[in-house]
Short mmCIF file of C-alpha atoms and ligand atoms in Angstrom, two decimals:
data_model
loop_
_atom_site.label_atom_id
_atom_site.label_comp_id
_atom_site.label_asym_id
_atom_site.label_seq_id
_atom_site.Cartn_x
_atom_site.Cartn_y
_atom_site.Cartn_z
CA MET A 291 94.75 84.35 104.37
CA ALA A 292 93.98 87.92 103.49
CA THR A 293 96.21 89.45 100.88
CA GLY A 294 96.49 92.97 99.67
CA LYS A 295 98.18 96.08 100.86
CA LYS A 296 97.60 98.12 103.97
CA LEU A 297 97.01 101.76 103.20
CA THR A 298 96.18 104.54 105.61
CA CYS A 299 93.38 106.81 104.45
CA LEU A 300 95.05 110.19 104.05
CA THR A 301 91.79 111.97 104.79
CA CYS A 302 90.47 110.29 107.96
CA GLY A 303 93.45 108.18 109.07
CA GLN A 304 91.63 104.83 108.94
CA LEU A 305 93.84 101.87 108.04
CA ASN A 306 92.42 100.01 105.03
CA ARG A 307 93.44 96.73 103.47
CA VAL A 308 93.15 96.89 99.70
CA PRO A 309 93.21 93.67 97.63
CA GLU A 310 95.97 93.65 95.02
CA ASP A 311 93.45 93.59 92.18
CA ARG A 312 91.74 96.71 93.54
CA LEU A 313 94.86 98.81 93.88
CA ASN A 314 93.72 101.37 91.38
CA ALA A 315 92.22 104.81 91.11
CA SER A 316 88.81 103.66 92.32
CA ALA A 317 90.03 102.20 95.64
CA LYS A 318 88.15 103.97 98.42
CA CYS A 319 88.41 104.23 102.19
CA GLY A 320 85.91 101.93 103.92
CA THR A 321 85.23 104.57 106.55
CA CYS A 322 84.99 107.95 104.83
CA GLY A 323 84.87 107.04 101.13
CA ALA A 324 87.90 109.13 100.15
CA LYS A 325 90.06 107.81 97.32
CA LEU A 326 93.03 105.87 98.66
CA LEU A 327 95.15 106.26 95.55
CA SER A 328 94.63 109.85 94.59
CA SER A 329 96.35 111.33 91.56
CA LYS A 330 96.90 114.42 93.70
CA ALA A 331 99.51 115.17 96.36
CA LEU A 332 97.29 115.46 99.42
CA GLU A 333 98.01 117.75 102.32
CA VAL A 334 98.25 115.74 105.55
CA ASP A 335 98.70 116.54 109.22
CA ALA A 336 101.38 115.13 111.50
CA GLY A 337 99.19 112.35 112.91
CA ILE A 338 98.17 110.98 109.54
CA LEU A 339 101.70 111.20 108.21
CA GLU A 340 103.02 109.24 111.17
CA LYS A 341 100.35 106.59 110.86
CA ALA A 342 100.80 106.21 107.10
CA ALA A 343 104.60 106.13 107.41
CA ARG A 344 104.32 103.36 109.98
CA ASN A 345 101.66 101.19 108.35
CA ASP A 346 101.50 101.72 104.61
CA GLU A 347 102.61 98.93 102.33
CA LEU A 348 102.94 101.21 99.34
CA PRO A 349 105.86 103.67 99.23
CA LEU A 350 105.01 106.99 100.82
CA VAL A 351 106.79 110.24 99.99
CA ALA A 352 106.28 113.34 102.08
CA ASP A 353 107.20 116.82 100.88
CA PHE A 354 107.92 119.07 103.86
CA TRP A 355 107.19 122.62 102.79
CA ALA A 356 105.95 126.00 104.02
CA PRO A 357 103.99 128.82 102.36
CA TRP A 358 106.80 131.37 102.89
CA CYS A 359 109.36 129.23 101.05
CA GLY A 360 109.84 130.31 97.41
CA PRO A 361 111.50 127.10 96.20
CA CYS A 362 108.68 125.11 97.85
CA ARG A 363 106.08 127.05 95.90
CA MET A 364 108.07 126.51 92.70
CA MET A 365 108.22 122.79 93.37
CA ALA A 366 104.53 122.40 94.29
CA PRO A 367 103.17 122.00 90.72
CA GLU A 368 106.03 119.64 89.89
CA PHE A 369 105.28 117.54 92.96
CA SER A 370 101.60 117.44 91.95
CA LYS A 371 102.48 116.22 88.48
CA ALA A 372 104.77 113.59 89.96
CA ALA A 373 101.91 112.41 92.18
CA ALA A 374 99.79 111.85 89.07
CA SER A 375 102.63 110.06 87.26
CA LEU A 376 103.23 107.76 90.23
CA GLN A 377 99.56 107.03 90.97
CA GLY A 378 99.26 103.41 92.11
CA GLN A 379 103.03 103.03 92.65
CA ALA A 380 103.64 105.47 95.46
CA ARG A 381 101.63 108.01 97.41
CA LEU A 382 102.89 111.56 97.57
CA VAL A 383 101.78 113.81 100.41
CA LYS A 384 102.59 117.31 101.59
CA LEU A 385 103.16 118.46 105.13
CA ASN A 386 103.06 122.15 105.93
CA THR A 387 105.87 122.67 108.46
CA GLU A 388 104.50 126.05 109.45
CA ASP A 389 101.20 124.51 110.58
CA HIS A 390 102.87 121.39 111.97
CA GLN A 391 106.18 122.53 113.42
CA ALA A 392 106.53 119.55 115.73
CA ALA A 393 106.44 117.20 112.74
CA GLY A 394 109.28 119.07 111.06
CA GLN A 395 111.32 118.64 114.24
CA LYS A 396 110.34 115.03 114.68
CA TYR A 397 111.63 114.12 111.24
CA GLY A 398 114.71 116.31 111.64
CA ILE A 399 113.85 118.63 108.76
CA ARG A 400 116.53 121.33 108.56
CA GLY A 401 115.75 122.95 105.24
CA ILE A 402 112.76 122.95 102.95
CA PRO A 403 111.64 121.71 100.59
CA THR A 404 112.73 118.27 101.77
CA MET A 405 111.24 115.02 100.51
CA VAL A 406 111.31 111.98 102.76
CA ALA A 407 110.51 108.53 101.39
CA PHE A 408 109.11 105.87 103.69
CA ALA A 409 108.74 102.15 103.03
CA ARG A 410 107.66 99.37 105.36
CA GLY A 411 107.58 101.67 108.36
CA ARG A 412 111.03 103.16 107.93
CA GLU A 413 112.55 106.21 106.33
CA VAL A 414 114.50 105.01 103.32
CA LYS A 415 115.89 108.24 101.93
CA ARG A 416 115.53 111.98 101.83
CA GLN A 417 116.32 114.76 99.41
CA SER A 418 116.46 118.50 99.96
CA GLY A 419 115.95 121.22 97.39
CA ALA A 420 113.37 121.87 94.69
CA LEU A 421 113.20 119.30 91.91
CA ARG A 422 111.28 119.06 88.67
CA GLU A 423 108.64 116.42 88.00
CA ALA A 424 110.91 114.01 86.10
CA GLN A 425 113.57 114.26 88.81
CA ILE A 426 111.01 113.57 91.54
CA VAL A 427 109.61 110.54 89.70
CA ASP A 428 113.12 109.24 89.10
CA TRP A 429 114.08 109.76 92.74
CA VAL A 430 110.99 107.94 94.01
CA ARG A 431 111.48 104.98 91.68
CA HIS A 432 115.18 104.39 92.38
ZN1 LIG B 790 88.97 107.66 105.18
#
């Protein structure tokens, strides 16, 4: 029986199955070759977010933000650092609610920045307001 974790490629949307012993920085998408466990918080569109939230077997955290939002811009470097700290444990992505307004509505985002954590196809928690790196890491882990 195949083991490993299902991970959606955040670049092309292809669902990959990654063996447990290959869940590291070099894991790549079988279709497009993009890294599956980036140390960066990748920008995603609504379709990829939905697919990853539904299928991923590694925790997924989405930061809903917009370019006009000051607190979002303040949080961006902190979120990036948190993505590096959590590499291999959780994937952090960003969704621009100005470019993808329907996604903001779909997930019921009322204020930004808002982080939403998904696990096993469900939303597990959300947090509004800008946080620092250590707070983000702590929030994701607990
Ligand atoms: Zn890919």
